[in-house]
Short mmCIF file of C-alpha atoms and ligand atoms in Angstrom, two decimals:
data_model
loop_
_atom_site.label_atom_id
_atom_site.label_comp_id
_atom_site.label_asym_id
_atom_site.label_seq_id
_atom_site.Cartn_x
_atom_site.Cartn_y
_atom_site.Cartn_z
CA MET A 1375 0.00 0.00 0.00
CA LYS A 1376 1.27 3.46 -0.84
CA ILE A 1377 0.17 6.58 0.90
CA LEU A 1378 2.00 9.77 0.11
CA VAL A 1379 3.48 11.43 3.09
CA ALA A 1380 3.37 15.17 3.28
CA SER A 1381 6.78 16.76 3.60
CA ILE A 1382 6.97 19.07 6.53
CA VAL A 1383 9.40 21.81 7.31
CA LEU A 1384 11.16 21.17 10.56
CA SER A 1385 13.92 22.89 12.39
CA VAL A 1386 16.07 19.90 13.22
CA SER A 1387 19.72 19.24 12.70
CA ILE A 1388 22.16 16.75 14.11
CA ALA A 1389 25.89 16.28 13.91
CA CYS A 1390 27.65 13.15 12.72
CA VAL A 1391 27.57 9.98 14.78
CA GLY A 1392 30.39 9.94 17.32
CA SER A 1393 33.04 7.31 17.90
CA ALA A 1394 32.63 4.43 20.34
CA GLU A 1395 34.83 6.24 22.85
CA ASP A 1396 32.37 9.03 23.38
CA ARG A 1397 29.18 7.06 23.58
CA PRO A 1398 26.62 9.08 25.49
CA ASN A 1399 24.99 8.37 28.77
CA ILE A 1400 21.30 7.75 28.27
CA VAL A 1401 18.60 8.82 30.73
CA VAL A 1402 14.89 8.05 30.33
CA ILE A 1403 12.60 9.97 32.66
CA MET A 1404 8.98 8.87 32.72
CA ALA A 1405 6.03 10.51 34.45
CA ASP A 1406 2.96 8.47 35.40
CA ASP A 1407 -0.56 9.45 34.33
CA MET A 1408 0.55 12.97 33.42
CA GLY A 1409 -1.76 14.86 31.08
CA TYR A 1410 -0.45 16.10 27.75
CA ALA A 1411 -1.12 19.74 28.52
CA ASP A 1412 0.40 19.76 32.02
CA THR A 1413 3.87 21.06 31.20
CA GLY A 1414 4.82 24.57 30.21
CA PHE A 1415 6.17 23.38 26.87
CA THR A 1416 2.83 21.76 26.02
CA GLY A 1417 0.73 24.72 27.07
CA ALA A 1418 0.12 24.64 30.83
CA THR A 1419 -0.19 28.09 32.37
CA ASP A 1420 -1.27 27.15 35.90
CA ILE A 1421 1.50 24.60 36.60
CA GLN A 1422 5.14 25.63 36.59
CA THR A 1423 7.62 23.20 35.01
CA PRO A 1424 10.73 25.34 34.41
CA HIS A 1425 13.13 22.39 34.32
CA LEU A 1426 11.09 20.38 31.84
CA ASP A 1427 10.62 23.50 29.73
CA ALA A 1428 14.38 24.08 29.71
CA LEU A 1429 14.96 20.45 28.82
CA ALA A 1430 12.50 20.78 25.92
CA ALA A 1431 14.22 23.94 24.70
CA SER A 1432 17.62 22.25 24.87
CA GLY A 1433 16.70 19.53 22.36
CA VAL A 1434 13.80 18.30 20.28
CA VAL A 1435 10.12 18.26 21.17
CA PHE A 1436 8.18 15.51 19.46
CA THR A 1437 4.75 17.06 19.07
CA SER A 1438 3.24 13.73 17.95
CA GLY A 1439 4.88 11.49 20.55
CA TYR A 1440 2.99 8.34 21.48
CA VAL A 1441 3.19 5.44 23.88
CA THR A 1442 2.16 1.87 23.03
CA HIS A 1443 -0.66 1.57 25.54
CA PRO A 1444 -3.13 3.85 27.32
CA TYR A 1445 -2.13 2.66 30.78
CA CYS A 1446 0.81 1.77 32.97
CA GLY A 1447 2.15 -1.78 32.79
CA PRO A 1448 1.81 -2.55 29.09
CA SER A 1449 3.15 0.91 28.18
CA ARG A 1450 6.28 0.19 30.22
CA ALA A 1451 6.60 -3.28 28.69
CA GLY A 1452 6.67 -1.68 25.23
CA LEU A 1453 9.12 1.00 26.31
CA LEU A 1454 11.63 -1.34 27.94
CA THR A 1455 11.53 -4.16 25.40
CA GLY A 1456 11.34 -1.87 22.38
CA ARG A 1457 8.71 -4.23 21.02
CA TYR A 1458 4.95 -4.06 20.87
CA GLN A 1459 3.88 -5.75 24.09
CA GLN A 1460 1.14 -7.65 22.24
CA ARG A 1461 3.95 -9.75 20.72
CA PHE A 1462 4.41 -11.42 24.09
CA GLY A 1463 0.98 -11.21 25.68
CA PHE A 1464 1.53 -8.30 28.08
CA GLU A 1465 -1.76 -6.55 27.43
CA THR A 1466 -3.01 -5.60 30.86
CA ASN A 1467 -1.57 -4.52 34.21
CA PRO A 1468 0.00 -7.43 36.08
CA ALA A 1469 -1.30 -8.09 39.57
CA TYR A 1470 1.15 -7.40 42.36
CA ASP A 1471 2.07 -10.85 43.60
CA PRO A 1472 5.71 -11.50 44.55
CA ALA A 1473 4.89 -15.21 44.91
CA ASN A 1474 3.65 -15.70 41.36
CA PRO A 1475 6.47 -16.51 38.91
CA TYR A 1476 4.10 -16.26 35.95
CA MET A 1477 2.68 -12.79 36.65
CA GLY A 1478 5.11 -10.58 34.77
CA LEU A 1479 6.93 -9.74 31.57
CA ASP A 1480 7.82 -12.87 29.58
CA VAL A 1481 11.35 -13.89 30.57
CA ASN A 1482 12.10 -14.80 26.96
CA GLU A 1483 11.94 -11.11 26.10
CA GLN A 1484 15.12 -9.10 26.47
CA LEU A 1485 14.78 -5.62 27.93
CA PHE A 1486 16.90 -3.01 26.19
CA PRO A 1487 18.99 -2.18 29.28
CA LYS A 1488 20.21 -5.79 29.06
CA ARG A 1489 21.40 -5.03 25.55
CA LEU A 1490 23.13 -1.92 26.86
CA GLN A 1491 24.81 -3.93 29.63
CA LYS A 1492 26.26 -6.24 27.01
CA VAL A 1493 28.05 -3.33 25.33
CA GLY A 1494 29.46 -1.97 28.57
CA TYR A 1495 26.80 0.30 30.03
CA ARG A 1496 26.07 0.47 33.75
CA THR A 1497 22.30 0.46 34.16
CA GLY A 1498 19.96 1.71 36.86
CA ALA A 1499 16.19 1.76 37.39
CA ILE A 1500 14.63 4.04 39.97
CA GLY A 1501 10.95 4.24 40.92
CA LYS A 1502 7.99 2.28 39.64
CA TRP A 1503 8.47 -1.10 37.96
CA HIS A 1504 5.05 -2.71 37.29
CA LEU A 1505 6.40 -5.52 35.10
CA GLY A 1506 6.05 -8.32 37.64
CA ALA A 1507 6.96 -8.59 41.32
CA ALA A 1508 8.35 -12.15 41.50
CA ALA A 1509 12.07 -12.90 41.21
CA PRO A 1510 12.16 -13.73 37.48
CA PHE A 1511 10.83 -10.25 36.70
CA HIS A 1512 12.92 -8.27 39.15
CA PRO A 1513 14.82 -5.35 37.58
CA ASN A 1514 18.13 -6.80 38.78
CA ASN A 1515 17.32 -9.94 36.78
CA ARG A 1516 16.21 -8.04 33.70
CA GLY A 1517 19.18 -5.90 32.81
CA PHE A 1518 19.55 -3.39 35.62
CA ASN A 1519 22.69 -3.34 37.76
CA TYR A 1520 20.89 -1.12 40.23
CA PHE A 1521 17.29 -0.76 41.40
CA TYR A 1522 15.69 1.49 43.97
CA GLY A 1523 11.92 1.71 44.12
CA PHE A 1524 8.85 -0.49 44.24
CA LEU A 1525 7.69 -3.37 42.10
CA GLY A 1526 3.94 -2.70 41.94
CA GLY A 1527 1.87 -0.17 40.03
CA GLY A 1528 2.17 2.71 42.46
CA HIS A 1529 3.05 3.75 45.98
CA ASP A 1530 1.86 6.00 48.74
CA TYR A 1531 4.02 9.15 48.70
CA PHE A 1532 4.62 9.31 52.42
CA THR A 1533 3.65 6.07 54.09
CA ILE A 1534 5.18 2.70 54.65
CA ASP A 1535 2.91 0.64 56.85
CA LEU A 1536 3.49 -3.09 56.70
CA ARG A 1537 0.46 -3.79 58.91
CA LYS A 1538 -1.98 -2.69 56.22
CA PRO A 1539 -3.34 -4.96 53.49
CA VAL A 1540 -0.96 -5.01 50.55
CA LYS A 1541 -3.22 -3.22 48.04
CA GLU A 1542 -0.95 -3.67 45.06
CA GLY A 1543 2.07 -2.86 47.18
CA TYR A 1544 1.20 0.80 47.73
CA THR A 1545 2.24 0.80 51.38
CA GLU A 1546 5.03 -1.76 51.29
CA ALA A 1547 8.65 -0.97 52.03
CA LEU A 1548 10.67 0.34 49.13
CA GLU A 1549 13.64 -1.72 48.15
CA ARG A 1550 17.19 -1.26 46.94
CA ASN A 1551 18.54 -4.20 44.94
CA GLY A 1552 16.20 -6.65 46.61
CA LYS A 1553 16.64 -5.42 50.17
CA PRO A 1554 14.21 -3.25 52.11
CA ALA A 1555 15.03 0.43 51.90
CA VAL A 1556 13.66 3.45 53.69
CA PHE A 1557 12.76 6.84 52.35
CA ASP A 1558 12.37 10.02 54.33
CA GLY A 1559 9.93 12.73 53.44
CA TYR A 1560 8.29 12.75 50.04
CA LEU A 1561 8.71 9.83 47.66
CA THR A 1562 9.14 11.89 44.47
CA THR A 1563 12.03 13.77 46.03
CA ALA A 1564 13.56 10.57 47.39
CA LEU A 1565 13.55 9.07 43.89
CA SER A 1566 15.13 12.21 42.45
CA GLU A 1567 17.88 12.22 45.06
CA ASP A 1568 18.60 8.56 44.44
CA ALA A 1569 18.90 9.32 40.72
CA VAL A 1570 21.44 12.04 41.56
CA ASP A 1571 23.40 9.50 43.61
CA PHE A 1572 23.35 7.07 40.69
CA VAL A 1573 24.79 9.71 38.36
CA GLU A 1574 27.57 10.48 40.84
CA SER A 1575 28.37 6.81 41.42
CA ASN A 1576 28.49 5.94 37.72
CA LYS A 1577 29.96 9.04 36.15
CA ALA A 1578 33.15 7.25 35.06
CA SER A 1579 31.45 4.88 32.62
CA PRO A 1580 28.67 5.22 30.09
CA PHE A 1581 25.45 4.61 31.95
CA PHE A 1582 21.76 4.15 31.32
CA LEU A 1583 19.38 5.49 33.94
CA TYR A 1584 15.63 4.88 33.92
CA VAL A 1585 13.79 7.20 36.32
CA ALA A 1586 10.17 6.06 36.51
CA TYR A 1587 8.34 8.50 38.76
CA ASN A 1588 4.95 7.40 40.03
CA ALA A 1589 4.04 11.10 40.11
CA PRO A 1590 1.52 12.43 39.36
CA HIS A 1591 -0.37 9.12 39.58
CA ALA A 1592 -2.90 8.82 42.43
CA PRO A 1593 -3.00 9.03 45.42
CA LEU A 1594 -2.96 12.81 45.08
CA GLN A 1595 -0.45 13.60 47.80
CA ALA A 1596 2.11 16.39 47.93
CA PRO A 1597 4.06 18.29 50.59
CA ASP A 1598 2.05 21.12 52.17
CA GLU A 1599 4.46 23.80 50.96
CA ALA A 1600 4.15 22.61 47.36
CA ILE A 1601 0.34 22.63 47.60
CA ALA A 1602 0.45 26.11 49.12
CA LYS A 1603 2.36 27.34 46.06
CA TYR A 1604 -0.75 26.57 44.01
CA ALA A 1605 -3.29 28.02 46.45
CA ASP A 1606 -4.84 30.03 43.62
CA ILE A 1607 -6.00 26.85 41.88
CA GLU A 1608 -9.55 26.46 43.09
CA ASP A 1609 -10.09 22.77 42.40
CA SER A 1610 -8.57 20.63 45.14
CA LYS A 1611 -7.56 17.79 42.81
CA ARG A 1612 -5.95 20.12 40.29
CA ARG A 1613 -4.15 21.95 43.11
CA ARG A 1614 -2.62 18.78 44.56
CA TYR A 1615 -1.86 17.45 41.09
CA ALA A 1616 -0.06 20.69 40.23
CA ALA A 1617 2.01 20.36 43.39
CA MET A 1618 2.96 16.79 42.47
CA VAL A 1619 4.07 17.84 39.00
CA ASP A 1620 5.94 20.80 40.48
CA VAL A 1621 7.97 18.60 42.85
CA MET A 1622 8.70 16.13 40.07
CA ASP A 1623 9.91 18.98 37.86
CA ALA A 1624 12.19 20.18 40.65
CA GLY A 1625 13.57 16.64 40.99
CA ILE A 1626 14.25 16.46 37.25
CA GLY A 1627 16.12 19.74 37.70
CA LYS A 1628 18.31 18.09 40.34
CA ILE A 1629 19.16 15.21 38.02
CA LEU A 1630 20.03 17.58 35.16
CA ASP A 1631 22.11 19.70 37.55
CA ALA A 1632 24.04 16.60 38.62
CA LEU A 1633 24.81 15.81 34.98
CA GLU A 1634 25.96 19.40 34.47
CA GLU A 1635 28.04 19.45 37.62
CA HIS A 1636 30.01 16.38 36.55
CA GLY A 1637 30.53 17.63 33.01
CA LEU A 1638 28.23 14.98 31.55
CA ARG A 1639 25.29 16.98 30.28
CA ASP A 1640 26.64 17.74 26.80
CA ASN A 1641 27.04 14.05 25.99
CA THR A 1642 23.98 12.66 27.76
CA LEU A 1643 20.84 11.84 25.81
CA VAL A 1644 17.84 12.58 28.03
CA PHE A 1645 14.34 11.49 27.13
CA PHE A 1646 11.20 12.60 28.92
CA LEU A 1647 7.69 11.27 28.42
CA SER A 1648 4.56 10.17 30.29
CA ASP A 1649 3.51 6.52 30.33
CA ASN A 1650 -0.04 7.38 29.25
CA GLY A 1651 -2.45 10.30 29.14
CA GLY A 1652 -4.11 11.88 32.14
CA PRO A 1653 -7.16 10.04 33.55
CA GLN A 1654 -10.42 11.85 32.78
CA SER A 1655 -13.86 11.48 34.31
CA THR A 1656 -16.27 9.20 32.53
CA LYS A 1657 -19.94 8.44 33.03
CA SER A 1658 -19.12 5.10 34.60
CA GLN A 1659 -16.16 6.47 36.60
CA PRO A 1660 -16.91 10.10 37.50
CA SER A 1661 -14.17 10.20 40.14
CA LYS A 1662 -11.47 8.90 37.79
CA TRP A 1663 -10.05 12.37 37.04
CA ASN A 1664 -6.73 13.01 38.80
CA GLY A 1665 -6.58 16.76 38.13
CA SER A 1666 -4.76 16.38 34.81
CA SER A 1667 -5.43 18.06 31.47
CA ASN A 1668 -4.97 16.48 28.07
CA GLY A 1669 -5.67 19.81 26.38
CA ASP A 1670 -7.64 19.44 23.16
CA PHE A 1671 -7.27 15.67 22.98
CA ARG A 1672 -10.28 13.38 23.24
CA GLY A 1673 -10.47 10.99 26.17
CA GLY A 1674 -7.69 10.07 28.56
CA LYS A 1675 -5.98 7.18 30.30
CA GLY A 1676 -7.54 3.94 29.11
CA ASN A 1677 -8.71 5.37 25.78
CA LEU A 1678 -7.06 4.80 22.43
CA TYR A 1679 -8.12 8.32 21.46
CA ASP A 1680 -5.16 10.69 21.64
CA GLY A 1681 -5.97 11.62 25.23
CA GLY A 1682 -4.86 8.13 26.27
CA VAL A 1683 -1.69 7.65 24.23
CA HIS A 1684 -0.39 11.01 22.92
CA VAL A 1685 2.08 12.26 25.52
CA PRO A 1686 4.66 15.00 26.18
CA PHE A 1687 7.85 13.66 24.56
CA ILE A 1688 11.33 15.23 24.57
CA ALA A 1689 14.82 14.15 23.55
CA SER A 1690 17.76 16.32 24.55
CA TRP A 1691 21.39 15.61 23.61
CA PRO A 1692 23.23 18.92 23.39
CA LYS A 1693 26.19 17.40 21.59
CA ARG A 1694 24.12 15.96 18.75
CA ILE A 1695 20.63 17.46 18.64
CA ALA A 1696 20.14 21.14 17.86
CA LYS A 1697 18.39 23.01 20.62
CA GLY A 1698 14.94 24.35 19.90
CA SER A 1699 14.11 21.52 17.47
CA VAL A 1700 10.56 20.45 16.75
CA TYR A 1701 9.58 17.17 15.10
CA GLU A 1702 5.98 16.83 14.04
CA MET A 1703 5.65 13.39 12.47
CA PRO A 1704 4.53 10.55 14.74
CA VAL A 1705 7.09 8.80 16.93
CA ILE A 1706 6.50 6.24 19.65
CA SER A 1707 8.09 5.08 22.88
CA LEU A 1708 9.44 2.01 21.05
CA ASP A 1709 11.86 4.38 19.34
CA ILE A 1710 13.67 5.02 22.61
CA ALA A 1711 15.02 1.45 22.80
CA ALA A 1712 15.87 1.47 19.10
CA THR A 1713 17.74 4.75 19.46
CA ALA A 1714 19.56 3.81 22.65
CA VAL A 1715 20.70 0.40 21.41
CA SER A 1716 21.80 1.82 18.05
CA ILE A 1717 23.85 4.56 19.63
CA ALA A 1718 25.35 2.37 22.34
CA SER A 1719 26.44 -0.26 19.85
CA GLY A 1720 27.75 2.26 17.32
CA SER A 1721 25.25 1.27 14.66
CA ASP A 1722 22.90 3.32 12.48
CA GLN A 1723 20.21 0.67 12.68
CA PRO A 1724 18.70 -1.10 15.68
CA PRO A 1725 18.63 -4.92 15.90
CA THR A 1726 15.92 -6.32 13.66
CA ASP A 1727 13.80 -7.64 16.53
CA LEU A 1728 13.30 -4.11 17.87
CA GLU A 1729 10.25 -2.43 16.39
CA GLY A 1730 11.11 1.22 16.83
CA VAL A 1731 13.35 3.37 14.65
CA ASN A 1732 16.56 5.18 15.50
CA LEU A 1733 15.34 8.71 16.16
CA MET A 1734 18.74 10.14 15.28
CA GLY A 1735 18.21 8.83 11.78
CA LEU A 1736 14.74 10.37 11.65
CA LEU A 1737 16.04 13.72 12.83
CA SER A 1738 18.88 13.80 10.33
CA ASN A 1739 16.35 13.05 7.59
CA ALA A 1740 13.76 15.51 8.77
CA ASN A 1741 13.65 17.80 5.76
CA GLN A 1742 13.03 14.97 3.35
CA THR A 1743 9.88 13.07 2.57
CA SER A 1744 9.89 10.14 4.93
CA THR A 1745 8.78 6.64 4.15
CA GLN A 1746 5.38 5.61 5.38
CA ARG A 1747 5.22 4.36 8.90
CA PHE A 1748 2.31 3.02 10.91
CA LEU A 1749 1.80 2.95 14.66
CA TYR A 1750 -0.53 0.36 16.17
CA TRP A 1751 -2.52 -0.15 19.34
CA ARG A 1752 -4.57 -3.00 20.78
CA ASP A 1753 -6.09 -3.20 24.23
CA GLY A 1754 -7.68 -6.28 25.70
CA GLY A 1755 -7.63 -7.89 22.29
CA VAL A 1756 -10.81 -6.05 21.31
CA ARG A 1757 -10.14 -2.32 21.10
CA TRP A 1758 -7.71 -1.18 18.43
CA SER A 1759 -6.34 1.75 16.46
CA ILE A 1760 -3.77 2.59 13.83
CA LEU A 1761 -2.08 5.87 12.89
CA ASP A 1762 -0.21 6.56 9.64
CA SER A 1763 2.50 9.12 8.95
CA ASN A 1764 -0.05 11.61 7.62
CA ARG A 1765 -1.72 11.30 11.00
CA ASN A 1766 -4.81 9.55 9.70
CA LYS A 1767 -6.22 7.43 12.49
CA HIS A 1768 -8.60 4.50 12.26
CA ILE A 1769 -9.94 3.48 15.64
CA LEU A 1770 -12.37 1.29 17.51
CA ASP A 1771 -12.27 2.56 21.07
CA ASN A 1772 -15.65 1.28 22.14
CA PRO A 1773 -16.31 -2.30 21.01
CA GLY A 1774 -20.05 -1.60 21.17
CA ARG A 1775 -19.82 1.02 18.43
CA THR A 1776 -18.55 1.15 14.86
CA PRO A 1777 -14.97 2.08 13.97
CA GLU A 1778 -14.08 5.71 13.26
CA LEU A 1779 -11.63 7.53 10.99
CA PHE A 1780 -10.01 10.86 11.84
CA HIS A 1781 -7.51 13.22 10.23
CA LEU A 1782 -5.53 14.31 13.27
CA SER A 1783 -3.62 16.91 11.23
CA THR A 1784 -6.81 18.99 11.03
CA ASP A 1785 -8.92 17.37 13.75
CA ILE A 1786 -6.75 16.75 16.80
CA SER A 1787 -9.84 16.40 19.00
CA GLU A 1788 -11.15 13.46 16.94
CA GLN A 1789 -14.60 14.93 16.42
CA ASN A 1790 -15.12 14.65 12.67
CA ASP A 1791 -15.57 10.99 11.74
CA ARG A 1792 -14.57 10.42 8.10
CA MET A 1793 -15.63 6.78 7.86
CA ASN A 1794 -18.53 7.37 5.49
CA ALA A 1795 -16.60 9.90 3.41
CA GLU A 1796 -13.42 7.83 2.98
CA PRO A 1797 -14.17 4.12 3.25
CA GLU A 1798 -11.17 3.21 1.03
CA LEU A 1799 -8.69 4.85 3.37
CA ALA A 1800 -10.32 3.15 6.34
CA GLU A 1801 -10.10 -0.20 4.58
CA GLN A 1802 -6.40 0.33 3.78
CA LEU A 1803 -5.68 1.11 7.41
CA ARG A 1804 -7.78 -1.78 8.64
CA ARG A 1805 -5.82 -4.21 6.48
CA GLU A 1806 -2.55 -2.74 7.68
CA TRP A 1807 -3.65 -3.22 11.28
CA LEU A 1808 -4.73 -6.81 10.60
CA SER A 1809 -1.33 -7.51 9.08
CA TRP A 1810 0.37 -6.18 12.22
CA ASN A 1811 -1.98 -8.09 14.49
CA HIS A 1812 -1.15 -11.32 12.70
CA SER A 1813 2.12 -11.44 14.68
CA ASN A 1814 0.47 -10.82 18.04
CA VAL A 1815 -0.49 -13.36 20.67
CA ALA A 1816 -3.43 -13.36 23.06
CA GLY A 1817 -2.97 -11.57 26.37
CA ARG A 1818 -1.35 -13.87 28.93
CA LEU A 1819 -2.03 -11.96 32.13
CA GLU A 1820 -5.19 -12.20 34.17
CA PRO A 1821 -6.42 -8.63 34.78
CA TYR A 1822 -5.29 -7.75 38.28
CA LYS A 1823 -8.75 -7.03 39.67
CA ASN A 1824 -10.07 -10.47 38.65
CA TYR A 1825 -6.84 -12.10 39.75
CA HIS A 1826 -7.03 -10.98 43.37
CA LYS A 1827 -10.73 -11.75 43.59
CA GLU A 1828 -10.35 -15.25 42.17
CA ARG A 1829 -7.28 -16.03 44.25
CA ASP A 1830 -9.05 -14.96 47.44
CA GLN A 1831 -12.14 -16.94 46.49
CA PHE A 1832 -10.02 -20.03 45.82
CA PHE A 1833 -8.76 -20.01 49.40
CA LEU A 1834 -12.13 -19.10 50.87
CA ASP A 1835 -13.71 -22.01 49.03
CA SER A 1836 -11.13 -24.35 50.51
CA ILE A 1837 -12.12 -23.51 54.10
CA PRO A 1838 -14.37 -26.19 55.59
CA GLU A 1839 -17.87 -25.01 56.42
CA GLY A 1840 -17.31 -25.74 60.09
CA ALA A 1841 -14.22 -23.54 60.20
CA LYS A 1842 -16.08 -20.67 58.53
CA SER A 1843 -18.75 -20.76 61.22
CA GLU A 1844 -16.02 -20.37 63.83
CA GLY A 1845 -15.01 -17.03 62.39
CA TYR A 1846 -12.19 -18.18 60.15
CA PRO A 1847 -10.29 -16.49 58.61
CA ALA A 1848 -9.30 -14.42 61.60
CA THR A 1849 -8.58 -11.23 59.62
CA PRO A 1850 -10.80 -9.73 56.96
CA VAL A 1851 -9.86 -10.45 53.38
CA PRO A 1852 -8.39 -7.26 51.95
CA THR A 1853 -10.37 -5.62 49.19
CA PHE A 1854 -8.57 -4.21 46.21
CA LYS A 1855 -9.29 -1.05 44.33
CA1 CA B 483 0.25 5.36 34.15
#
């Protein structure tokens, strides 16, 4: 199939690829559930993100930057493998269960930090993991020399209380390389400070650092002084959310300062993105909103509309990427692995099993007509979408309705369905999606809500009737959100 791709004028330039001796450090910073329009460089006026804005100005902003899934776990599986997570059945959030050696990212998949380790990089992961809590899935067993954080899908920002029900690990102790670790004060700041320590400890060798903040994911908790800074925001959720983003931005500033202080900033490639769009209220879940804004995008976390998957996306590498660059054609989080592995191994092209492209190649080719490229989504095996390089999008977000077709280049809010007007284009895209889906497998993870319920029921069913009447079990079965 041939679809002409519009040439676009972009202000991007890069220098030649460097020698193996000056391979860059690579840092990936990921926010959690952050709305597209909640940074200064994407239009926020009520939240201050000076460090992210400076980072954006120092490199390239991808204005059509996407992630592979509209929520946490699968998005991270795509990011860290560099492969569509539907290839290996990671299509929902894994339940937090350290005792289950099947509940996590397929051990036959190689995470890209493992590839970086093999070519001499020191690797660190800090913050949220969410790719399985049992030993086979532990970051230290998946390509990270160092890990500080938590293995579940989120964490309370202040509390560790081991007496409470586990609740997906939100109140469990943090850990450092498999051993319990404390944090004082506010979690976002603790993660930032640990990232600074990692930079200082590894400054002598090329390193890869993955900083996966859980901010500004719920629970909406922030230090009082940060909330007070946003006292003029009337809505309580938005006010606390703003404070969470503010403290995260300050932490990112500390990490960038550490790179600068040690003379590493010029030759460090820093990515920033969110793992999915900001959660928005829906009819069935009116309290879902976390205070975020996705701007003009339709929907939010959980949707395949742009509100769920179109995220703030920056790459900054002062030595190679011209500051103030803007790239408008679609890119996706898979490209981060492809870029990192290419650069680290001194190659123009990523390994063939990676599904992203080397962004440095895209940037150097920015003023030319690019070849067609498609991005694909599938959630739960039933909802799907596809985007082409002209930003035409064919989507079925609600399985109870008919598919839709949008031209995002003129209709970023996905309001003007073109299905009836352009059935041929829709059919071309549908076939392209089916071709991609041919290489996918069914999801292999039980959705975490069902999993906990069924596991608890299994044990309850095994209790003899007599024992039940005597008040067994002694403690209430925890309920999960
Ligand atoms: Ca998320």
